[in-house]
Coordinates of C-alpha atoms and ligand atoms in Angstrom, one line a residue:
M1 CA -82.4 -9.4 -33.9
N2 CA -81.2 -5.9 -32.5
S3 CA -77.5 -6.6 -31.8
H4 CA -77.6 -4.2 -28.9
R5 CA -80.2 -6.2 -27.1
K6 CA -78.7 -8.4 -24.3
L7 CA -79.3 -11.9 -24.5
I8 CA -80.5 -13.4 -21.4
T9 CA -80.0 -17.3 -21.4
L10 CA -82.2 -19.8 -19.4
D11 CA -79.5 -20.4 -17.1
E12 CA -78.8 -16.6 -16.3
F13 CA -82.8 -16.0 -16.1
T14 CA -83.2 -18.8 -13.5
I15 CA -80.3 -17.5 -11.4
Q16 CA -81.7 -14.0 -11.5
E17 CA -85.1 -15.4 -10.5
T18 CA -83.7 -17.3 -7.6
R19 CA -82.0 -14.1 -6.2
Q20 CA -85.6 -12.5 -6.1
F21 CA -86.3 -14.9 -3.2
P22 CA -83.6 -14.8 -0.3
Q23 CA -84.6 -18.2 1.1
A24 CA -84.5 -19.9 -2.3
T25 CA -81.7 -22.5 -2.6
G26 CA -81.4 -22.5 -6.3
E27 CA -82.5 -26.1 -6.6
L28 CA -85.7 -25.7 -8.6
S29 CA -83.7 -23.5 -10.9
A30 CA -81.1 -25.9 -11.3
L31 CA -83.7 -28.6 -12.2
L32 CA -85.2 -26.5 -14.7
R33 CA -82.0 -26.1 -16.4
D34 CA -81.5 -30.1 -16.4
I35 CA -84.6 -30.4 -18.0
G36 CA -83.7 -27.7 -20.6
L37 CA -80.4 -29.8 -21.3
A38 CA -82.2 -33.0 -21.7
C39 CA -84.6 -31.3 -24.2
K40 CA -81.7 -29.7 -26.2
I41 CA -80.2 -33.3 -26.6
I42 CA -83.7 -34.6 -27.5
N43 CA -84.0 -31.8 -29.8
K44 CA -81.0 -32.9 -31.9
Q45 CA -82.4 -36.2 -32.3
V46 CA -86.0 -34.9 -33.3
L47 CA -84.2 -32.8 -36.0
K48 CA -82.9 -36.0 -37.5
A49 CA -86.1 -37.8 -37.3
G50 CA -86.7 -37.9 -41.1
L51 CA -83.4 -39.5 -41.5
A52 CA -84.4 -42.7 -39.6
D53 CA -85.0 -44.5 -42.7
I54 CA -81.9 -43.7 -44.3
L55 CA -79.7 -44.4 -41.2
G56 CA -81.5 -47.5 -40.5
K57 CA -84.9 -48.5 -39.2
H58 CA -85.9 -48.9 -35.5
G59 CA -84.5 -52.0 -34.1
A60 CA -81.7 -51.9 -36.6
T61 CA -78.3 -50.4 -36.1
N62 CA -77.2 -47.2 -37.6
V63 CA -74.2 -46.5 -39.5
Q64 CA -72.1 -46.2 -36.4
G65 CA -73.3 -49.5 -35.1
E66 CA -75.6 -47.9 -32.5
E67 CA -79.0 -49.3 -32.2
Q68 CA -81.8 -47.1 -33.5
M69 CA -84.3 -46.2 -30.9
K70 CA -87.9 -45.0 -31.5
L71 CA -87.8 -41.3 -30.7
D72 CA -90.1 -41.2 -27.8
V73 CA -88.1 -44.0 -26.0
Y74 CA -85.0 -42.2 -26.9
A75 CA -86.6 -38.8 -25.3
N76 CA -87.6 -40.9 -22.1
E77 CA -84.2 -42.4 -21.6
M78 CA -82.5 -38.9 -22.0
L79 CA -84.6 -37.4 -19.4
I80 CA -84.2 -40.2 -17.0
S81 CA -80.5 -40.2 -17.4
V82 CA -80.0 -36.4 -17.2
L83 CA -82.3 -36.2 -14.1
R84 CA -80.8 -39.1 -12.5
G85 CA -77.6 -37.4 -12.5
S86 CA -79.0 -34.2 -11.2
A87 CA -78.3 -33.4 -7.6
D88 CA -81.9 -32.0 -7.4
C89 CA -84.1 -34.8 -8.4
A90 CA -85.4 -37.6 -6.1
G91 CA -87.3 -39.5 -8.9
I92 CA -89.4 -39.4 -11.8
A93 CA -92.6 -40.2 -13.3
S94 CA -93.1 -40.9 -17.0
E95 CA -95.9 -41.4 -19.3
E96 CA -93.7 -44.1 -20.8
N97 CA -93.2 -46.1 -17.6
D98 CA -95.7 -48.0 -15.8
E99 CA -94.4 -47.0 -12.3
H100 CA -92.5 -44.1 -10.9
V101 CA -88.7 -44.4 -10.6
C102 CA -86.9 -43.6 -7.4
F103 CA -83.3 -42.6 -7.8
A104 CA -81.1 -44.3 -5.2
E105 CA -77.9 -42.4 -5.2
D106 CA -77.1 -40.6 -1.9
F107 CA -77.7 -36.9 -3.4
S108 CA -81.1 -38.1 -4.8
V109 CA -82.5 -39.3 -1.7
N110 CA -81.8 -36.0 -0.2
S111 CA -83.4 -34.2 -3.1
K112 CA -86.4 -32.1 -2.6
Y113 CA -88.2 -32.4 -5.9
V114 CA -89.8 -35.1 -7.9
V115 CA -90.3 -34.5 -11.9
L116 CA -93.1 -35.9 -14.0
F117 CA -93.1 -35.8 -17.7
D118 CA -94.5 -36.9 -21.0
P119 CA -91.3 -37.3 -22.9
L120 CA -92.5 -36.9 -26.4
D121 CA -96.1 -35.8 -26.5
G122 CA -98.0 -36.0 -30.0
S123 CA -95.4 -38.6 -31.2
S124 CA -97.9 -39.6 -33.8
N125 CA -96.9 -36.4 -35.5
I126 CA -93.2 -37.5 -35.9
D127 CA -93.9 -39.1 -39.3
V128 CA -95.6 -36.0 -40.8
N129 CA -92.9 -33.5 -39.4
A130 CA -95.5 -31.6 -37.4
P131 CA -94.7 -30.1 -34.0
I132 CA -94.2 -32.4 -31.0
G133 CA -93.0 -31.6 -27.4
T134 CA -92.0 -32.5 -24.1
I135 CA -94.3 -31.7 -21.2
F136 CA -92.9 -31.6 -17.6
S137 CA -93.8 -30.7 -14.0
I138 CA -92.1 -30.4 -10.8
Y139 CA -93.5 -31.1 -7.4
R140 CA -91.9 -30.6 -3.9
R141 CA -92.0 -34.0 -2.4
V142 CA -94.0 -35.0 0.7
S143 CA -92.1 -38.0 1.8
P144 CA -89.2 -37.5 4.3
L145 CA -85.7 -36.5 3.0
G146 CA -83.0 -39.1 3.3
Q147 CA -85.3 -41.8 2.1
P148 CA -86.3 -42.9 -1.5
C149 CA -89.3 -40.9 -2.8
T150 CA -92.8 -42.6 -2.7
T151 CA -96.1 -42.8 -4.8
E152 CA -97.5 -39.8 -2.8
D153 CA -94.9 -37.8 -4.2
F154 CA -96.2 -38.2 -7.5
L155 CA -99.9 -38.2 -6.7
Q156 CA -100.1 -34.6 -5.5
P157 CA -102.8 -32.3 -7.1
G158 CA -101.8 -29.8 -9.6
N159 CA -102.4 -27.0 -7.1
K160 CA -99.0 -28.2 -5.3
L161 CA -97.0 -27.7 -8.4
M162 CA -93.9 -25.7 -8.1
A163 CA -93.3 -25.5 -11.7
A164 CA -94.3 -26.8 -15.1
G165 CA -93.9 -26.4 -18.7
Y166 CA -93.2 -27.8 -22.0
V167 CA -90.5 -27.6 -24.9
I168 CA -92.0 -27.4 -28.3
Y169 CA -89.8 -28.9 -31.2
G170 CA -91.4 -26.9 -33.9
S171 CA -90.3 -24.3 -36.7
S172 CA -88.1 -23.3 -33.9
T173 CA -87.4 -25.0 -30.5
M174 CA -89.0 -23.3 -27.6
M175 CA -89.0 -23.9 -23.8
V176 CA -91.9 -22.4 -21.9
Y177 CA -92.3 -22.8 -18.2
A178 CA -94.3 -21.3 -15.5
T179 CA -93.7 -20.8 -11.7
K180 CA -96.2 -19.3 -9.5
I181 CA -94.8 -15.8 -10.5
G182 CA -95.3 -16.1 -14.2
V183 CA -94.8 -17.8 -17.6
N184 CA -91.8 -17.1 -19.5
G185 CA -90.6 -18.5 -23.0
F186 CA -87.1 -19.1 -24.4
T187 CA -86.2 -19.8 -27.9
L188 CA -83.3 -22.2 -28.5
E189 CA -80.6 -20.2 -30.5
P190 CA -78.9 -23.3 -32.4
S191 CA -75.7 -21.4 -33.2
I192 CA -74.8 -21.1 -29.3
G193 CA -77.0 -24.0 -28.2
E194 CA -78.8 -21.9 -25.6
F195 CA -82.4 -21.3 -24.9
C196 CA -82.6 -17.5 -24.8
L197 CA -85.6 -15.4 -23.3
S198 CA -87.7 -14.4 -26.3
H199 CA -91.3 -14.3 -24.6
P200 CA -91.1 -12.7 -21.2
N201 CA -94.2 -12.6 -18.9
M202 CA -96.5 -14.4 -21.2
K203 CA -100.2 -13.9 -20.9
C204 CA -103.0 -15.9 -22.5
P205 CA -105.4 -13.3 -24.0
E206 CA -108.6 -13.2 -22.1
K207 CA -110.7 -13.3 -25.2
G208 CA -109.9 -15.9 -27.8
K209 CA -111.6 -16.7 -31.2
I210 CA -110.1 -20.2 -31.9
Y211 CA -111.6 -23.6 -30.8
S212 CA -109.4 -26.6 -30.9
I213 CA -110.8 -30.1 -30.7
N214 CA -110.8 -33.4 -32.6
Q215 CA -114.1 -32.6 -34.3
G216 CA -114.2 -35.9 -36.1
N217 CA -115.4 -37.4 -32.7
T218 CA -118.4 -35.4 -32.7
C219 CA -120.7 -38.3 -32.8
K220 CA -119.4 -39.4 -29.7
Y221 CA -119.6 -36.3 -27.7
S222 CA -122.2 -35.3 -25.1
E223 CA -125.1 -32.9 -26.2
G224 CA -123.4 -30.1 -24.3
T225 CA -120.2 -30.5 -26.4
K226 CA -122.1 -30.9 -29.4
A227 CA -124.0 -27.6 -28.4
F228 CA -120.9 -25.6 -27.8
L229 CA -119.3 -26.8 -31.1
D230 CA -122.5 -25.6 -32.8
Y231 CA -122.0 -22.3 -31.2
C232 CA -118.5 -22.0 -32.4
M233 CA -119.5 -22.8 -35.9
E234 CA -122.4 -19.9 -35.9
N235 CA -122.2 -16.3 -36.4
N236 CA -121.6 -15.9 -32.7
K237 CA -122.3 -12.7 -30.6
E238 CA -118.5 -12.2 -29.9
Q239 CA -117.4 -11.6 -33.3
G240 CA -120.4 -11.9 -35.6
R241 CA -118.9 -14.8 -37.5
P242 CA -118.0 -18.2 -36.5
F243 CA -114.7 -19.0 -34.7
S244 CA -111.9 -20.5 -36.4
H245 CA -111.0 -24.1 -36.0
R246 CA -107.5 -25.2 -35.5
Y247 CA -106.3 -28.6 -34.5
I248 CA -102.8 -30.0 -34.8
G249 CA -103.3 -33.2 -32.7
S250 CA -100.2 -32.4 -30.7
M251 CA -101.2 -31.0 -27.3
V252 CA -98.0 -28.9 -26.9
A253 CA -98.5 -27.3 -30.2
D254 CA -102.3 -26.7 -29.8
M255 CA -101.6 -25.3 -26.3
H256 CA -98.7 -23.1 -27.4
R257 CA -100.9 -21.4 -30.0
T258 CA -103.9 -21.1 -27.5
L259 CA -101.3 -19.5 -25.0
I260 CA -100.1 -17.0 -27.5
K261 CA -103.3 -16.4 -29.7
G262 CA -105.9 -17.2 -27.2
G263 CA -108.9 -19.5 -27.7
I264 CA -109.8 -23.0 -26.3
F265 CA -108.4 -26.4 -26.5
M266 CA -110.5 -29.3 -25.6
Y267 CA -110.3 -33.0 -25.2
P268 CA -113.6 -34.0 -23.4
A269 CA -115.1 -37.1 -22.4
D270 CA -116.7 -39.1 -25.0
K271 CA -119.0 -42.2 -25.5
S272 CA -115.7 -44.5 -25.7
N273 CA -113.7 -42.7 -23.2
A274 CA -115.5 -41.5 -19.9
N275 CA -112.5 -39.5 -18.9
G276 CA -111.2 -38.4 -22.3
K277 CA -107.9 -39.3 -23.4
L278 CA -105.2 -37.1 -21.9
R279 CA -103.4 -37.9 -18.6
L280 CA -104.0 -35.9 -15.7
Q281 CA -100.5 -35.9 -14.1
Y282 CA -98.5 -35.7 -17.5
E283 CA -100.5 -33.5 -19.8
C284 CA -103.6 -31.8 -17.9
N285 CA -102.0 -30.6 -14.9
P286 CA -98.7 -29.1 -16.2
M287 CA -100.7 -27.3 -19.0
S288 CA -103.5 -26.1 -16.3
F289 CA -100.8 -24.8 -14.0
L290 CA -99.2 -22.9 -16.8
I291 CA -102.3 -21.5 -18.4
E292 CA -103.6 -20.2 -15.0
A293 CA -100.2 -18.6 -14.4
A294 CA -100.7 -16.9 -17.6
G295 CA -104.4 -15.7 -16.6
G296 CA -106.4 -18.3 -18.3
V297 CA -108.7 -21.2 -17.1
A298 CA -108.5 -24.9 -17.2
S299 CA -111.5 -27.2 -16.2
N300 CA -112.5 -30.8 -16.5
G301 CA -116.1 -29.7 -17.3
S302 CA -117.1 -29.7 -13.7
M303 CA -114.0 -28.5 -11.4
R304 CA -110.8 -26.8 -11.6
I305 CA -108.2 -29.3 -12.9
L306 CA -105.5 -28.2 -10.6
D307 CA -107.8 -29.2 -7.6
I308 CA -108.3 -32.7 -8.6
V309 CA -106.6 -35.1 -6.3
P310 CA -105.0 -37.8 -8.4
T311 CA -105.5 -41.4 -7.4
E312 CA -103.6 -43.1 -10.1
L313 CA -100.3 -42.1 -11.9
H314 CA -101.9 -42.6 -15.4
Q315 CA -105.4 -41.5 -14.9
R316 CA -107.2 -39.6 -17.7
C317 CA -109.0 -36.4 -17.5
P318 CA -111.3 -34.5 -19.8
I319 CA -110.0 -31.0 -20.4
Y320 CA -111.2 -27.5 -21.4
I321 CA -108.3 -25.2 -21.2
G322 CA -107.5 -21.5 -22.6
S323 CA -108.9 -18.1 -22.6
K324 CA -111.4 -17.3 -19.8
N325 CA -114.3 -16.2 -22.4
M326 CA -114.2 -19.5 -24.2
V327 CA -113.8 -21.7 -21.4
E328 CA -116.6 -20.1 -19.5
K329 CA -118.6 -20.2 -22.5
A330 CA -117.8 -24.0 -23.1
L331 CA -118.6 -24.6 -19.5
S332 CA -122.0 -22.8 -19.7
Y333 CA -123.1 -25.6 -22.1
A334 CA -122.1 -28.0 -19.4
D335 CA -125.0 -30.2 -18.9
S336 CA -122.3 -30.9 -18.4
P337 CA -119.9 -31.3 -21.6
A338 CA -117.9 -33.7 -19.4
T339 CA -120.9 -36.0 -19.1
V340 CA -121.1 -38.6 -21.8
A341 CA -124.4 -38.3 -23.9
Ligands
LIG401 P1 -99.8 -39.5 -27.5 O1 -99.5 -39.6 -25.9 O2 -100.1 -40.7 -28.1 O3 -98.8 -38.5 -28.1 O4 -101.3 -38.7 -27.4 C1 -101.4 -37.5 -26.9 C2 -102.0 -36.6 -28.0 C3 -102.0 -35.2 -27.6 O5 -100.7 -34.5 -27.9 C4 -103.1 -34.6 -28.3 O6 -103.8 -33.5 -27.8 C5 -104.0 -35.8 -28.7 O7 -103.3 -36.9 -28.4 C6 -104.5 -36.0 -29.9 O8 -105.6 -37.1 -30.0 P2 -106.6 -37.5 -31.2 O9 -105.6 -38.0 -32.2 O10 -107.4 -38.5 -30.7 O11 -107.1 -36.2 -31.4

């Protein structure tokens, strides 16, 4: 790294961003910093994941006599604990909890925002040391201040999001988040324990060449999805050869690549899952908000994901997301790809 280049930390960046808006109170920025803090603590634990068997199996006690927790449970509890202590969060909803949690402290009931998260997405990848991540999103609550938050605060469509993003625990740890003004990425500098701006103003390439899907499920896909996959595997018009296929099976990692290199990530409906697998409020909406802020496109096969009005906290949603050219191409095969054959 050029030693003369000024390091801009996440904290400094969010403060500078707030100053651009004279009416901003700094509460949203503070919340982003709190999420960053929780994820730094989770990262420390993720780095030790391979040592679980050495330190003691889950359900057992480790050498310090502390009970070992599954990493996704640990991540969930850490996010809840940090956000409960935050002056800027009225409550949370987590993929790991059946119901939302309202924080009862005096400062919480007067907080403007609620946070939704998938604490450890792609957790089946932990055992094989592949990238995993935390996905988060922030809504301004619709319930009155001074009272506990309500279900309605968490069932808002993605087009009402104030901010959303993810932390990827990969070969380096990065936090990428979007507000309506753009997408920025911060790499964790382990020696100082700070997220530092490394990817300013991220844009998803308009044209991509990579498709990302669990192709092993092809027999269950609709005829439209199968036809699009055939197209991806042919010498297509765009590049005169087939597209490349990449699938990590960890949405954060597959989306991080899609954001940087372009392409399409899909988790369509199939014969066994009429709405696909991924959750609207914890995975599809935050990623759709982020990719749109980066110039990309996100659809459920028939409509913009951000315009779907959620009816349940844990509802699932098919997703086609990424570079404009590839998502539009996939949707052109929509007889529809979201419709199960
Ligand atoms: P999880 O909540 O159990 O981690 O599942 C979510 C993950 C996503 O990260 C990923 O895109 C998808 O499930 C992979 O599913 P599949 O193994 O069916 O391809």
